[in-house]
DNA sequence: AAAGTTTCGTTCGGATCCGAACGATTATTG
DNA sequence: CAATAATCGTTCGGATCCGAACGAAACTTT
């Protein structure tokens, strides 16, 4: 069964509970508690949507090219910025330095990028795509972007923009903490 | 450095590139390519917001109780539904059955929940919270919910509701694939 | 110039995450 | 009733994910 897919269906033909059922059970469980339902719904749906999208794009677009979601994100960051320091890649990709070391190891092993010591500061490491990596990005990005359009097809362009704006505000707020 | 935190700041006092810089670099790199910018922005921001929120809540609320994000989600699902089959927990939590086995193992080891074979079907496993697990949920849920309110404080109640609605539409669309 | 401090990337242990394969169990078919 | 098919949870190998600690390198202070 794929990530978050609900191929497995229970007796009445549905996977997990409907949203209405879940909210009903939650209301019952939390009866007597003061709950910020809007905030809970916002957080839960942000996380659920992110996982659903990641799973879907990983399975349909990335796995056929032997890529993981994070491998793809790292390649994308290096593709956009060119020769870039690993600490910046970790920041842009939103992963820890320790995790980046492992992901870069995997991508290097696949011949998609190369690391080298910074000429001025031996503590730092620079990465760049290999020709093979660049070719993969040129081939795969349009396919990935088309898939991004498909997974968000239920939203109008105005909705997508509004969604992105709201989510940027959330990220900015948390980054201020 | 914490997950996605930008405690590390580069020379000019900023962490990762600004959004404007990133979009500029993206436009330059993708010059000549037909790009659905709104879809890309929607997907990137959904993923970024989910990770930022997960990291923040894990660090500030869950880690002090020796919980991971997914451990929390699994406990929450079992708390809401009571005695529940593991296959349903995996679905509700949005993780694979293999992953759930490991997470349940961890939570069981911590004395927070218990598993038992289904009385009617020996293939199935049921899980329920222990008294310790129930106590933890009653204590921690209000704290977690308050943190949910803080991370989404930049949004109005109407915005939170609209966000949740848009994201539910995205999940429903992908689940139809 | 030497000592102390800070920064960088890697390593480590523990946790999670997946799909595929497996054994055990149940359901279906002939 | 026996054979076959389907379902369930676990195991497996590989990948990711984290924070803390470490060694090496650079910076700052004395």
mmCIF file of C-alpha atoms (C1' of nucleotides) in Angstrom:
data_model
loop_
_atom_site.group_PDB
_atom_site.id
_atom_site.type_symbol
_atom_site.label_atom_id
_atom_site.label_comp_id
_atom_site.label_asym_id
_atom_site.label_seq_id
_atom_site.Cartn_x
_atom_site.Cartn_y
_atom_site.Cartn_z
ATOM 1 C CA UNK A 1 0.000 0.000 0.000
ATOM 2 C CA UNK A 2 1.401 3.343 -0.948
ATOM 3 C CA UNK A 3 2.118 6.146 1.401
ATOM 4 C CA UNK A 4 -1.150 7.486 2.738
ATOM 5 C CA UNK A 5 -3.057 5.734 -0.006
ATOM 6 C CA UNK A 6 -6.266 4.133 1.136
ATOM 7 C CA UNK A 7 -6.218 1.170 -1.172
ATOM 8 C CA UNK A 8 -7.238 -0.982 1.779
ATOM 9 C CA UNK A 9 -10.939 -0.488 2.310
ATOM 10 C CA UNK A 10 -13.021 -1.610 5.215
ATOM 11 C CA UNK A 11 -16.351 -3.343 5.100
ATOM 12 C CA UNK A 12 -18.466 -0.458 3.909
ATOM 13 C CA UNK A 13 -16.160 0.349 1.046
ATOM 14 C CA UNK A 14 -14.363 3.260 2.664
ATOM 15 C CA UNK A 15 -10.828 3.620 3.923
ATOM 16 C CA UNK A 16 -10.304 5.748 6.952
ATOM 17 C CA UNK A 17 -13.231 7.477 8.593
ATOM 18 C CA UNK A 18 -14.874 10.331 6.799
ATOM 19 C CA UNK A 19 -14.023 13.795 7.931
ATOM 20 C CA UNK A 20 -17.501 14.152 9.455
ATOM 21 C CA UNK A 21 -17.013 10.963 11.472
ATOM 22 C CA UNK A 22 -13.604 12.070 12.649
ATOM 23 C CA UNK A 23 -14.836 15.501 13.695
ATOM 24 C CA UNK A 24 -17.771 13.898 15.458
ATOM 25 C CA UNK A 25 -15.513 11.533 17.397
ATOM 26 C CA UNK A 26 -13.166 14.393 18.216
ATOM 27 C CA UNK A 27 -16.042 16.552 19.509
ATOM 28 C CA UNK A 28 -17.200 13.671 21.682
ATOM 29 C CA UNK A 29 -13.743 12.914 23.031
ATOM 30 C CA UNK A 30 -12.962 16.538 23.682
ATOM 31 C CA UNK A 31 -16.352 17.290 25.207
ATOM 32 C CA UNK A 32 -15.836 19.588 28.176
ATOM 33 C CA UNK A 33 -12.468 20.711 26.894
ATOM 34 C CA UNK A 34 -11.826 24.135 25.485
ATOM 35 C CA UNK A 35 -10.544 23.443 22.003
ATOM 36 C CA UNK A 36 -9.367 25.807 19.289
ATOM 37 C CA UNK A 37 -10.967 23.802 16.493
ATOM 38 C CA UNK A 38 -9.954 26.135 13.677
ATOM 39 C CA UNK A 39 -6.274 26.001 14.612
ATOM 40 C CA UNK A 40 -6.393 22.236 15.009
ATOM 41 C CA UNK A 41 -8.091 21.826 11.636
ATOM 42 C CA UNK A 42 -5.581 24.134 9.969
ATOM 43 C CA UNK A 43 -2.545 22.282 11.360
ATOM 44 C CA UNK A 44 -3.972 18.827 10.712
ATOM 45 C CA UNK A 45 -4.874 19.643 7.134
ATOM 46 C CA UNK A 46 -1.539 21.304 6.395
ATOM 47 C CA UNK A 47 0.252 18.186 7.572
ATOM 48 C CA UNK A 48 -2.136 15.782 5.886
ATOM 49 C CA UNK A 49 -1.942 17.628 2.542
ATOM 50 C CA UNK A 50 1.855 17.791 2.683
ATOM 51 C CA UNK A 51 2.109 14.048 3.283
ATOM 52 C CA UNK A 52 -0.475 13.195 0.646
ATOM 53 C CA UNK A 53 1.301 15.320 -1.954
ATOM 54 C CA UNK A 54 4.743 14.019 -0.995
ATOM 55 C CA UNK A 55 3.624 10.427 -1.199
ATOM 56 C CA UNK A 56 1.887 10.888 -4.499
ATOM 57 C CA UNK A 57 4.723 12.762 -6.209
ATOM 58 C CA UNK A 58 7.317 10.375 -4.784
ATOM 59 C CA UNK A 59 5.476 7.384 -6.151
ATOM 60 C CA UNK A 60 4.377 8.677 -9.535
ATOM 61 C CA UNK A 61 7.249 10.978 -10.539
ATOM 62 C CA UNK A 62 10.351 10.485 -8.370
ATOM 63 C CA UNK A 63 10.574 6.749 -7.629
ATOM 64 C CA UNK A 64 10.778 5.843 -11.349
ATOM 65 C CA UNK A 65 13.999 7.922 -11.406
ATOM 66 C CA UNK A 66 15.261 6.361 -8.180
ATOM 67 C CA UNK A 67 14.764 9.608 -6.257
ATOM 68 C CA UNK A 68 13.279 10.343 -2.859
ATOM 69 C CA UNK A 69 11.382 13.504 -2.036
ATOM 70 C CA UNK A 70 14.308 14.966 -0.098
ATOM 71 C CA UNK A 71 16.819 13.870 -2.725
ATOM 72 C CA UNK A 72 14.711 15.743 -5.252
ATOM 73 C CA UNK A 73 14.494 18.874 -3.079
ATOM 74 C CA UNK A 74 18.271 18.894 -2.581
ATOM 75 C CA UNK A 75 18.896 18.472 -6.309
ATOM 76 C CA UNK A 76 16.416 21.256 -7.014
ATOM 77 C CA UNK A 77 18.131 23.644 -4.585
ATOM 78 C CA UNK A 78 21.560 22.913 -6.122
ATOM 79 C CA UNK A 79 20.070 23.241 -9.626
ATOM 80 C CA UNK A 80 18.585 26.672 -8.803
ATOM 81 C CA UNK A 81 21.632 28.133 -7.019
ATOM 82 C CA UNK A 82 24.510 26.381 -8.779
ATOM 83 C CA UNK A 83 27.707 25.916 -6.791
ATOM 84 C CA UNK A 84 26.399 26.256 -3.259
ATOM 85 C CA UNK A 85 27.634 25.613 0.297
ATOM 86 C CA UNK A 86 26.156 22.604 2.021
ATOM 87 C CA UNK A 87 25.012 24.599 5.055
ATOM 88 C CA UNK A 88 22.903 26.732 2.718
ATOM 89 C CA UNK A 89 21.511 23.664 0.976
ATOM 90 C CA UNK A 90 20.371 22.303 4.331
ATOM 91 C CA UNK A 91 18.659 25.603 5.146
ATOM 92 C CA UNK A 92 16.971 25.970 1.757
ATOM 93 C CA UNK A 93 15.872 22.331 1.789
ATOM 94 C CA UNK A 94 14.671 22.561 5.377
ATOM 95 C CA UNK A 95 16.674 19.630 6.732
ATOM 96 C CA UNK A 96 19.410 19.346 9.325
ATOM 97 C CA UNK A 97 23.100 19.331 8.419
ATOM 98 C CA UNK A 98 23.401 15.754 9.604
ATOM 99 C CA UNK A 99 20.581 14.626 7.339
ATOM 100 C CA UNK A 100 22.053 16.556 4.413
ATOM 101 C CA UNK A 101 25.355 14.701 4.762
ATOM 102 C CA UNK A 102 23.524 11.431 4.244
ATOM 103 C CA UNK A 103 21.348 12.641 1.385
ATOM 104 C CA UNK A 104 24.356 14.127 -0.434
ATOM 105 C CA UNK A 105 26.138 10.820 0.051
ATOM 106 C CA UNK A 106 23.271 9.026 -1.648
ATOM 107 C CA UNK A 107 23.093 11.493 -4.560
ATOM 108 C CA UNK A 108 26.877 11.453 -4.989
ATOM 109 C CA UNK A 109 26.793 7.681 -5.104
ATOM 110 C CA UNK A 110 24.267 7.967 -7.933
ATOM 111 C CA UNK A 111 26.562 10.344 -9.808
ATOM 112 C CA UNK A 112 24.109 13.247 -9.658
ATOM 113 C CA UNK A 113 26.217 15.763 -7.761
ATOM 114 C CA UNK A 114 29.727 16.376 -6.502
ATOM 115 C CA UNK A 115 31.119 17.940 -3.372
ATOM 116 C CA UNK A 116 34.395 19.774 -2.912
ATOM 117 C CA UNK A 117 36.100 21.660 -0.103
ATOM 118 C CA UNK A 118 35.642 25.443 -0.137
ATOM 119 C CA UNK A 119 38.820 27.054 -1.572
ATOM 120 C CA UNK A 120 38.942 29.750 1.158
ATOM 121 C CA UNK A 121 37.614 27.908 4.181
ATOM 122 C CA UNK A 122 38.365 24.215 4.686
ATOM 123 C CA UNK A 123 35.500 23.850 7.087
ATOM 124 C CA UNK A 124 33.021 24.418 4.316
ATOM 125 C CA UNK A 125 31.848 22.117 1.526
ATOM 126 C CA UNK A 126 30.491 23.174 -1.874
ATOM 127 C CA UNK A 127 28.205 21.064 -4.043
ATOM 128 C CA UNK A 128 27.291 21.221 -7.695
ATOM 129 C CA UNK A 129 25.345 19.063 -10.102
ATOM 130 C CA UNK A 130 27.193 16.721 -12.434
ATOM 131 C CA UNK A 131 26.281 16.782 -16.156
ATOM 132 C CA UNK A 132 24.168 13.707 -15.438
ATOM 133 C CA UNK A 133 22.450 15.537 -12.590
ATOM 134 C CA UNK A 134 21.778 18.601 -14.717
ATOM 135 C CA UNK A 135 20.333 16.451 -17.495
ATOM 136 C CA UNK A 136 18.048 14.706 -15.014
ATOM 137 C CA UNK A 137 16.797 18.035 -13.650
ATOM 138 C CA UNK A 138 16.094 19.418 -17.128
ATOM 139 C CA UNK A 139 14.139 16.269 -17.935
ATOM 140 C CA UNK A 140 12.333 15.823 -14.660
ATOM 141 C CA UNK A 141 11.428 19.349 -13.565
ATOM 142 C CA UNK A 142 8.726 19.887 -16.231
ATOM 143 C CA UNK A 143 7.243 16.487 -15.350
ATOM 144 C CA UNK A 144 7.324 17.287 -11.633
ATOM 145 C CA UNK A 145 5.777 20.704 -12.213
ATOM 146 C CA UNK A 146 2.995 19.180 -14.300
ATOM 147 C CA UNK A 147 2.319 16.812 -11.410
ATOM 148 C CA UNK A 148 2.244 19.791 -9.035
ATOM 149 C CA UNK A 149 -0.445 21.275 -11.266
ATOM 150 C CA UNK A 150 -2.434 18.010 -11.159
ATOM 151 C CA UNK A 151 -2.373 17.606 -7.390
ATOM 152 C CA UNK A 152 -3.611 21.172 -6.954
ATOM 153 C CA UNK A 153 -6.106 21.089 -9.824
ATOM 154 C CA UNK A 154 -9.013 21.346 -7.376
ATOM 155 C CA UNK A 155 -7.915 24.892 -6.556
ATOM 156 C CA UNK A 156 -8.298 27.947 -8.741
ATOM 157 C CA UNK A 157 -5.174 29.980 -9.499
ATOM 158 C CA UNK A 158 -6.406 32.626 -7.052
ATOM 159 C CA UNK A 159 -6.875 29.922 -4.392
ATOM 160 C CA UNK A 160 -3.356 28.590 -4.950
ATOM 161 C CA UNK A 161 -1.898 32.052 -4.563
ATOM 162 C CA UNK A 162 -3.969 32.756 -1.478
ATOM 163 C CA UNK A 163 -2.973 29.402 0.022
ATOM 164 C CA UNK A 164 0.730 30.077 -0.613
ATOM 165 C CA UNK A 165 0.428 33.534 0.949
ATOM 166 C CA UNK A 166 -1.290 32.196 4.079
ATOM 167 C CA UNK A 167 1.286 29.456 4.473
ATOM 168 C CA UNK A 168 4.194 31.891 4.020
ATOM 169 C CA UNK A 169 2.721 33.925 6.866
ATOM 170 C CA UNK A 170 2.602 30.820 9.046
ATOM 171 C CA UNK A 171 6.221 29.953 8.289
ATOM 172 C CA UNK A 172 7.351 33.531 8.895
ATOM 173 C CA UNK A 173 5.513 33.599 12.235
ATOM 174 C CA UNK A 174 7.056 30.349 13.459
ATOM 175 C CA UNK A 175 10.517 31.431 12.269
ATOM 176 C CA UNK A 176 10.132 34.487 14.504
ATOM 177 C CA UNK A 177 9.802 32.322 17.625
ATOM 178 C CA UNK B 1 20.380 23.499 15.134
ATOM 179 C CA UNK B 2 16.727 22.619 15.312
ATOM 180 C CA UNK B 3 14.685 21.259 12.509
ATOM 181 C CA UNK B 4 14.258 23.956 9.905
ATOM 182 C CA UNK B 5 15.311 26.615 12.326
ATOM 183 C CA UNK B 6 17.556 29.232 10.809
ATOM 184 C CA UNK B 7 19.613 29.857 13.887
ATOM 185 C CA UNK B 8 22.676 29.780 11.649
ATOM 186 C CA UNK B 9 22.851 33.119 9.917
ATOM 187 C CA UNK B 10 25.085 34.027 7.042
ATOM 188 C CA UNK B 11 27.173 37.173 6.702
ATOM 189 C CA UNK B 12 24.425 39.666 6.148
ATOM 190 C CA UNK B 13 22.454 38.464 9.118
ATOM 191 C CA UNK B 14 19.941 36.358 7.237
ATOM 192 C CA UNK B 15 19.438 32.636 7.128
ATOM 193 C CA UNK B 16 18.336 31.115 3.878
ATOM 194 C CA UNK B 17 17.624 33.338 0.902
ATOM 195 C CA UNK B 18 14.616 35.588 1.018
ATOM 196 C CA UNK B 19 11.566 34.511 -0.869
ATOM 197 C CA UNK B 20 12.178 37.280 -3.406
ATOM 198 C CA UNK B 21 15.741 36.058 -3.996
ATOM 199 C CA UNK B 22 14.578 32.491 -4.380
ATOM 200 C CA UNK B 23 11.821 33.381 -6.817
ATOM 201 C CA UNK B 24 14.298 35.528 -8.754
ATOM 202 C CA UNK B 25 16.788 32.676 -9.005
ATOM 203 C CA UNK B 26 14.012 30.271 -9.955
ATOM 204 C CA UNK B 27 12.753 32.591 -12.712
ATOM 205 C CA UNK B 28 16.299 32.889 -14.041
ATOM 206 C CA UNK B 29 16.955 29.142 -13.959
ATOM 207 C CA UNK B 30 13.620 28.307 -15.495
ATOM 208 C CA UNK B 31 13.835 31.017 -18.154
ATOM 209 C CA UNK B 32 12.502 29.594 -21.374
ATOM 210 C CA UNK B 33 10.596 26.863 -19.593
ATOM 211 C CA UNK B 34 6.848 26.802 -19.261
ATOM 212 C CA UNK B 35 6.285 26.757 -15.500
ATOM 213 C CA UNK B 36 3.073 26.620 -13.503
ATOM 214 C CA UNK B 37 4.329 29.015 -10.847
ATOM 215 C CA UNK B 38 1.139 29.064 -8.777
ATOM 216 C CA UNK B 39 1.058 25.267 -8.446
ATOM 217 C CA UNK B 40 4.742 25.151 -7.607
ATOM 218 C CA UNK B 41 4.335 27.872 -4.972
ATOM 219 C CA UNK B 42 1.304 26.114 -3.481
ATOM 220 C CA UNK B 43 3.078 22.752 -3.195
ATOM 221 C CA UNK B 44 6.348 24.218 -1.885
ATOM 222 C CA UNK B 45 4.605 26.280 0.747
ATOM 223 C CA UNK B 46 2.361 23.439 1.881
ATOM 224 C CA UNK B 47 5.421 21.280 2.400
ATOM 225 C CA UNK B 48 7.495 24.021 3.986
ATOM 226 C CA UNK B 49 4.701 24.991 6.404
ATOM 227 C CA UNK B 50 4.085 21.368 7.384
ATOM 228 C CA UNK B 51 7.763 20.841 8.184
ATOM 229 C CA UNK B 52 8.120 24.123 10.041
ATOM 230 C CA UNK B 53 5.070 23.358 12.179
ATOM 231 C CA UNK B 54 6.108 19.753 12.813
ATOM 232 C CA UNK B 55 9.592 20.770 13.839
ATOM 233 C CA UNK B 56 8.406 23.549 16.111
ATOM 234 C CA UNK B 57 5.730 21.484 17.869
ATOM 235 C CA UNK B 58 8.069 18.507 18.189
ATOM 236 C CA UNK B 59 10.726 20.609 19.852
ATOM 237 C CA UNK B 60 8.617 22.795 22.110
ATOM 238 C CA UNK B 61 5.748 20.479 23.110
ATOM 239 C CA UNK B 62 6.453 16.833 22.295
ATOM 240 C CA UNK B 63 10.175 16.281 22.927
ATOM 241 C CA UNK B 64 9.869 17.288 26.623
ATOM 242 C CA UNK B 65 7.462 14.337 26.928
ATOM 243 C CA UNK B 66 9.751 12.037 24.968
ATOM 244 C CA UNK B 67 7.358 11.935 22.023
ATOM 245 C CA UNK B 68 7.897 12.234 18.293
ATOM 246 C CA UNK B 69 5.415 13.823 15.944
ATOM 247 C CA UNK B 70 4.247 10.466 14.622
ATOM 248 C CA UNK B 71 4.141 8.943 18.075
ATOM 249 C CA UNK B 72 1.872 11.810 19.075
ATOM 250 C CA UNK B 73 -0.364 11.363 16.019
ATOM 251 C CA UNK B 74 -0.744 7.643 16.723
ATOM 252 C CA UNK B 75 -1.574 8.278 20.386
ATOM 253 C CA UNK B 76 -4.091 10.912 19.313
ATOM 254 C CA UNK B 77 -5.824 8.548 16.883
ATOM 255 C CA UNK B 78 -6.062 5.824 19.538
ATOM 256 C CA UNK B 79 -7.261 8.400 22.105
ATOM 257 C CA UNK B 80 -10.028 9.605 19.782
ATOM 258 C CA UNK B 81 -11.258 6.180 18.617
ATOM 259 C CA UNK B 82 -10.540 4.003 21.672
ATOM 260 C CA UNK B 83 -9.916 0.324 21.015
ATOM 261 C CA UNK B 84 -8.972 0.373 17.353
ATOM 262 C CA UNK B 85 -7.443 -1.991 14.785
ATOM 263 C CA UNK B 86 -3.885 -1.243 13.793
ATOM 264 C CA UNK B 87 -4.666 -1.130 10.074
ATOM 265 C CA UNK B 88 -7.122 1.676 10.791
ATOM 266 C CA UNK B 89 -4.594 3.511 12.945
ATOM 267 C CA UNK B 90 -2.106 3.445 10.068
ATOM 268 C CA UNK B 91 -4.727 4.866 7.721
ATOM 269 C CA UNK B 92 -5.905 7.595 10.100
ATOM 270 C CA UNK B 93 -2.313 8.542 10.958
ATOM 271 C CA UNK B 94 -1.262 8.475 7.314
ATOM 272 C CA UNK B 95 1.643 6.061 7.685
ATOM 273 C CA UNK B 96 2.314 2.610 6.300
ATOM 274 C CA UNK B 97 1.559 -0.564 8.248
ATOM 275 C CA UNK B 98 5.277 -1.327 8.477
ATOM 276 C CA UNK B 99 6.005 2.054 10.012
ATOM 277 C CA UNK B 100 3.100 1.696 12.420
ATOM 278 C CA UNK B 101 4.515 -1.574 13.732
ATOM 279 C CA UNK B 102 7.692 0.230 14.720
ATOM 280 C CA UNK B 103 5.954 3.267 16.210
ATOM 281 C CA UNK B 104 3.591 1.080 18.257
ATOM 282 C CA UNK B 105 6.617 -0.841 19.468
ATOM 283 C CA UNK B 106 8.164 2.375 20.711
ATOM 284 C CA UNK B 107 4.974 3.574 22.425
ATOM 285 C CA UNK B 108 4.380 0.176 23.983
ATOM 286 C CA UNK B 109 7.901 0.179 25.327
ATOM 287 C CA UNK B 110 7.088 3.507 26.976
ATOM 288 C CA UNK B 111 3.979 2.033 28.558
ATOM 289 C CA UNK B 112 1.614 4.347 26.692
ATOM 290 C CA UNK B 113 -0.459 1.790 24.820
ATOM 291 C CA UNK B 114 -1.109 -1.939 24.554
ATOM 292 C CA UNK B 115 -1.818 -4.246 21.679
ATOM 293 C CA UNK B 116 -3.835 -7.449 21.649
ATOM 294 C CA UNK B 117 -5.000 -9.936 19.058
ATOM 295 C CA UNK B 118 -8.497 -9.407 17.675
ATOM 296 C CA UNK B 119 -10.893 -11.900 19.383
ATOM 297 C CA UNK B 120 -12.587 -12.839 16.075
ATOM 298 C CA UNK B 121 -9.720 -12.643 13.592
ATOM 299 C CA UNK B 122 -6.198 -13.633 14.598
ATOM 300 C CA UNK B 123 -4.710 -11.694 11.709
ATOM 301 C CA UNK B 124 -5.803 -8.416 13.245
ATOM 302 C CA UNK B 125 -4.339 -6.470 16.153
ATOM 303 C CA UNK B 126 -6.209 -4.017 18.395
ATOM 304 C CA UNK B 127 -4.569 -1.194 20.322
ATOM 305 C CA UNK B 128 -5.732 0.895 23.257
ATOM 306 C CA UNK B 129 -4.156 3.474 25.530
ATOM 307 C CA UNK B 130 -2.915 2.441 28.940
ATOM 308 C CA UNK B 131 -3.993 4.548 31.964
ATOM 309 C CA UNK B 132 -0.592 6.226 31.707
ATOM 310 C CA UNK B 133 -1.220 6.951 28.040
ATOM 311 C CA UNK B 134 -4.669 8.357 28.703
ATOM 312 C CA UNK B 135 -3.314 10.581 31.447
ATOM 313 C CA UNK B 136 -0.603 11.873 29.131
ATOM 314 C CA UNK B 137 -3.144 12.684 26.427
ATOM 315 C CA UNK B 138 -5.428 14.539 28.848
ATOM 316 C CA UNK B 139 -2.450 16.568 30.024
ATOM 317 C CA UNK B 140 -0.753 17.179 26.724
ATOM 318 C CA UNK B 141 -3.622 17.742 24.298
ATOM 319 C CA UNK B 142 -4.589 21.213 25.645
ATOM 320 C CA UNK B 143 -0.915 22.225 25.547
ATOM 321 C CA UNK B 144 -0.539 20.934 21.990
ATOM 322 C CA UNK B 145 -3.745 22.653 20.903
ATOM 323 C CA UNK B 146 -2.561 25.944 22.426
ATOM 324 C CA UNK B 147 0.648 25.569 20.436
ATOM 325 C CA UNK B 148 -1.431 24.932 17.303
ATOM 326 C CA UNK B 149 -3.141 28.253 17.983
ATOM 327 C CA UNK B 150 0.240 30.009 18.374
ATOM 328 C CA UNK B 151 1.765 28.692 15.153
ATOM 329 C CA UNK B 152 -1.300 29.806 13.192
ATOM 330 C CA UNK B 153 -1.759 33.116 15.023
ATOM 331 C CA UNK B 154 -0.876 35.053 11.874
ATOM 332 C CA UNK B 155 -4.106 33.842 10.312
ATOM 333 C CA UNK B 156 -7.619 34.983 11.131
ATOM 334 C CA UNK B 157 -10.196 32.361 12.089
ATOM 335 C CA UNK B 158 -11.765 32.783 8.641
ATOM 336 C CA UNK B 159 -8.354 32.257 7.020
ATOM 337 C CA UNK B 160 -7.741 29.086 9.044
ATOM 338 C CA UNK B 161 -11.082 27.697 7.992
ATOM 339 C CA UNK B 162 -10.514 28.629 4.362
ATOM 340 C CA UNK B 163 -7.023 27.096 4.461
ATOM 341 C CA UNK B 164 -8.353 23.854 5.911
ATOM 342 C CA UNK B 165 -11.089 23.720 3.286
ATOM 343 C CA UNK B 166 -8.644 24.247 0.410
ATOM 344 C CA UNK B 167 -6.290 21.610 1.755
ATOM 345 C CA UNK B 168 -9.107 19.094 2.241
ATOM 346 C CA UNK B 169 -9.971 19.603 -1.434
ATOM 347 C CA UNK B 170 -6.351 18.891 -2.390
ATOM 348 C CA UNK B 171 -6.241 15.695 -0.313
ATOM 349 C CA UNK B 172 -9.593 14.541 -1.694
ATOM 350 C CA UNK B 173 -8.370 15.177 -5.240
ATOM 351 C CA UNK B 174 -5.139 13.209 -4.785
ATOM 352 C CA UNK B 175 -6.990 10.390 -3.034
ATOM 353 C CA UNK B 176 -9.125 10.097 -6.166
ATOM 354 C CA UNK B 177 -6.068 9.320 -8.305
ATOM 355 C "C1'" DA C 1 51.947 34.390 19.010
ATOM 356 C "C1'" DA C 2 49.197 31.693 21.948
ATOM 357 C "C1'" DA C 3 44.968 30.660 24.057
ATOM 358 C "C1'" DG C 4 40.158 30.629 23.934
ATOM 359 C "C1'" DT C 5 35.889 30.653 21.238
ATOM 360 C "C1'" DT C 6 33.076 29.819 17.341
ATOM 361 C "C1'" DT C 7 31.842 27.521 13.097
ATOM 362 C "C1'" DC C 8 31.517 23.658 9.857
ATOM 363 C "C1'" DG C 9 30.494 19.015 8.360
ATOM 364 C "C1'" DT C 10 30.621 14.318 9.882
ATOM 365 C "C1'" DT C 11 29.521 10.602 12.927
ATOM 366 C "C1'" DC C 12 26.518 8.418 16.089
ATOM 367 C "C1'" DG C 13 22.435 6.334 18.188
ATOM 368 C "C1'" DG C 14 17.702 6.240 18.062
ATOM 369 C "C1'" DA C 15 13.436 7.040 15.613
ATOM 370 C "C1'" DT C 16 10.753 7.290 11.402
ATOM 371 C "C1'" DC C 17 9.555 5.976 6.692
ATOM 372 C "C1'" DC C 18 8.783 3.154 2.607
ATOM 373 C "C1'" DG C 19 7.554 -1.106 -0.393
ATOM 374 C "C1'" DA C 20 8.206 -5.894 -0.898
ATOM 375 C "C1'" DA C 21 8.138 -10.349 0.895
ATOM 376 C "C1'" DC C 22 6.782 -13.535 4.283
ATOM 377 C "C1'" DG C 23 4.036 -16.605 7.525
ATOM 378 C "C1'" DA C 24 -0.304 -17.047 9.665
ATOM 379 C "C1'" DT C 25 -5.072 -16.598 9.261
ATOM 380 C "C1'" DT C 26 -9.419 -16.099 7.020
ATOM 381 C "C1'" DA C 27 -12.422 -16.174 2.952
ATOM 382 C "C1'" DT C 28 -13.723 -17.964 -1.408
ATOM 383 C "C1'" DT C 29 -14.155 -21.342 -4.906
ATOM 384 C "C1'" DG C 30 -14.779 -25.827 -6.873
ATOM 385 C "C1'" DC D 1 -13.657 -30.699 2.456
ATOM 386 C "C1'" DA D 2 -9.628 -29.340 -0.026
ATOM 387 C "C1'" DA D 3 -7.394 -26.097 -2.828
ATOM 388 C "C1'" DT D 4 -6.753 -21.451 -3.940
ATOM 389 C "C1'" DA D 5 -6.883 -16.574 -3.103
ATOM 390 C "C1'" DA D 6 -6.920 -12.652 -0.190
ATOM 391 C "C1'" DT D 7 -5.879 -10.195 4.065
ATOM 392 C "C1'" DC D 8 -3.199 -8.916 8.161
ATOM 393 C "C1'" DG D 9 0.879 -7.552 10.727
ATOM 394 C "C1'" DT D 10 5.727 -8.290 10.948
ATOM 395 C "C1'" DT D 11 10.315 -8.345 9.126
ATOM 396 C "C1'" DC D 12 13.724 -6.651 6.082
ATOM 397 C "C1'" DG D 13 16.891 -3.529 3.660
ATOM 398 C "C1'" DG D 14 17.558 0.966 2.336
ATOM 399 C "C1'" DA D 15 16.618 5.840 2.954
ATOM 400 C "C1'" DT D 16 15.451 9.826 5.804
ATOM 401 C "C1'" DC D 17 15.393 12.466 10.063
ATOM 402 C "C1'" DC D 18 16.872 14.477 14.398
ATOM 403 C "C1'" DG D 19 20.119 16.508 18.145
ATOM 404 C "C1'" DA D 20 24.396 15.947 20.395
ATOM 405 C "C1'" DA D 21 29.156 15.321 20.259
ATOM 406 C "C1'" DC D 22 33.365 15.388 17.868
ATOM 407 C "C1'" DG D 23 37.589 16.873 15.193
ATOM 408 C "C1'" DA D 24 39.287 20.273 12.115
ATOM 409 C "C1'" DA D 25 39.467 24.926 10.729
ATOM 410 C "C1'" DA D 26 38.831 29.769 11.268
ATOM 411 C "C1'" DC D 27 38.076 33.788 14.154
ATOM 412 C "C1'" DT D 28 38.660 36.590 18.333
ATOM 413 C "C1'" DT D 29 40.846 37.945 22.462
ATOM 414 C "C1'" DT D 30 44.686 38.551 25.359
#
